[in-house]
C-alpha positions as MATLAB code, in Angstrom:
seq = 'PGLATLIQNTYPVFASIFAAIFLGERLTGRLGAALALNLTGVAVIVLGPGVQLESRVALGAISAAASAVLAGTAVTAVRHLRRSESASL';
ca = [
       0.000    0.000    0.000;
       1.298    3.357   -0.975;
       0.346    6.939   -1.544;
      -2.107    6.160   -4.353;
      -3.933    3.638   -2.155;
      -4.226    6.182    0.641;
      -5.632    8.809   -1.700;
      -8.020    6.400   -3.436;
      -9.429    5.313   -0.078;
     -10.875    8.794    0.411;
     -13.800    7.760   -1.800;
     -16.247    7.634    1.155;
     -15.687   11.380    1.573;
     -16.825   11.995   -1.989;
     -19.682    9.491   -1.707;
     -20.994   11.312    1.377;
     -20.729   14.722   -0.263;
     -22.392   13.535   -3.481;
     -25.164   11.793   -1.534;
     -25.865   15.021    0.347;
     -25.920   17.067   -2.862;
     -27.719   14.730   -5.251;
     -29.765   12.438   -3.005;
     -30.672   14.894   -0.285;
     -29.071   12.790    2.434;
     -28.325   14.592    5.649;
     -24.744   15.666    6.280;
     -24.457   16.159   10.041;
     -21.860   18.279   11.743;
     -20.117   15.227   13.169;
     -19.937   13.597    9.759;
     -18.710   16.839    8.184;
     -16.003   17.122   10.828;
     -14.944   13.496   10.255;
     -14.759   14.051    6.493;
     -12.713   17.234    6.957;
     -10.380   15.419    9.358;
      -9.967   12.617    6.822;
      -8.999   15.006    4.031;
      -6.736   16.987    6.356;
      -4.877   13.824    7.338;
      -4.395   12.831    3.715;
      -3.176   16.362    2.859;
      -0.673   16.269    5.725;
       0.747   12.993    4.430;
       0.731   13.971    0.750;
       2.046   17.502    1.222;
       4.038   16.928    4.422;
       7.732   17.551    4.911;
      10.063   15.112    3.263;
       7.635   14.176    0.513;
       8.950   14.963   -2.941;
       6.219   14.963   -5.542;
       8.108   14.405   -8.748;
       6.122   14.338  -11.971;
       5.439   10.577  -11.971;
       4.337   10.593   -8.341;
       2.183   13.674   -8.906;
       0.520   12.020  -11.896;
      -0.189    8.935   -9.784;
      -1.626   11.096   -6.987;
      -3.893   12.939   -9.432;
      -5.013    9.625  -10.955;
      -5.762    8.249   -7.490;
      -7.769   11.372   -6.602;
      -9.765   11.034   -9.830;
     -10.337    7.368   -8.983;
     -11.640    8.349   -5.538;
     -14.068   10.852   -7.061;
     -15.314    8.278   -9.585;
     -15.675    5.589   -6.908;
     -17.647    8.052   -4.785;
     -19.861    8.723   -7.787;
     -20.423    4.992   -8.298;
     -21.360    4.455   -4.654;
     -23.820    7.356   -4.848;
     -25.350    5.988   -8.054;
     -25.836    2.575   -6.439;
     -27.501    4.202   -3.432;
     -29.884    5.981   -5.783;
     -30.632    2.832   -7.780;
     -31.319    0.802   -4.637;
     -34.303    3.055   -4.008;
     -35.984    2.201   -7.290;
     -34.506   -1.068   -8.595;
     -34.725   -4.610   -7.340;
     -31.666   -6.823   -7.133;
     -33.681   -9.922   -8.002;
     -33.940  -11.084  -11.568;
];
């Protein structure tokens, strides 16, 4: 597990934000604080002292962030579909 894995595992943050925006789910203060703490922790690790983001590493970090956003979108879409679709054939 490396930097890209850490960044990609922020997808629940994006899923929660998208669910609040698009599905009208409630985003409580405690949840908002937890999400902010999550992103702050990732930023400290990614941008912290001693970390050199050369071009290849930066490209991987950007790709991982895009992956997290897309995974959050997928989770939100599944939540929406569960309301109207049945899993049985």
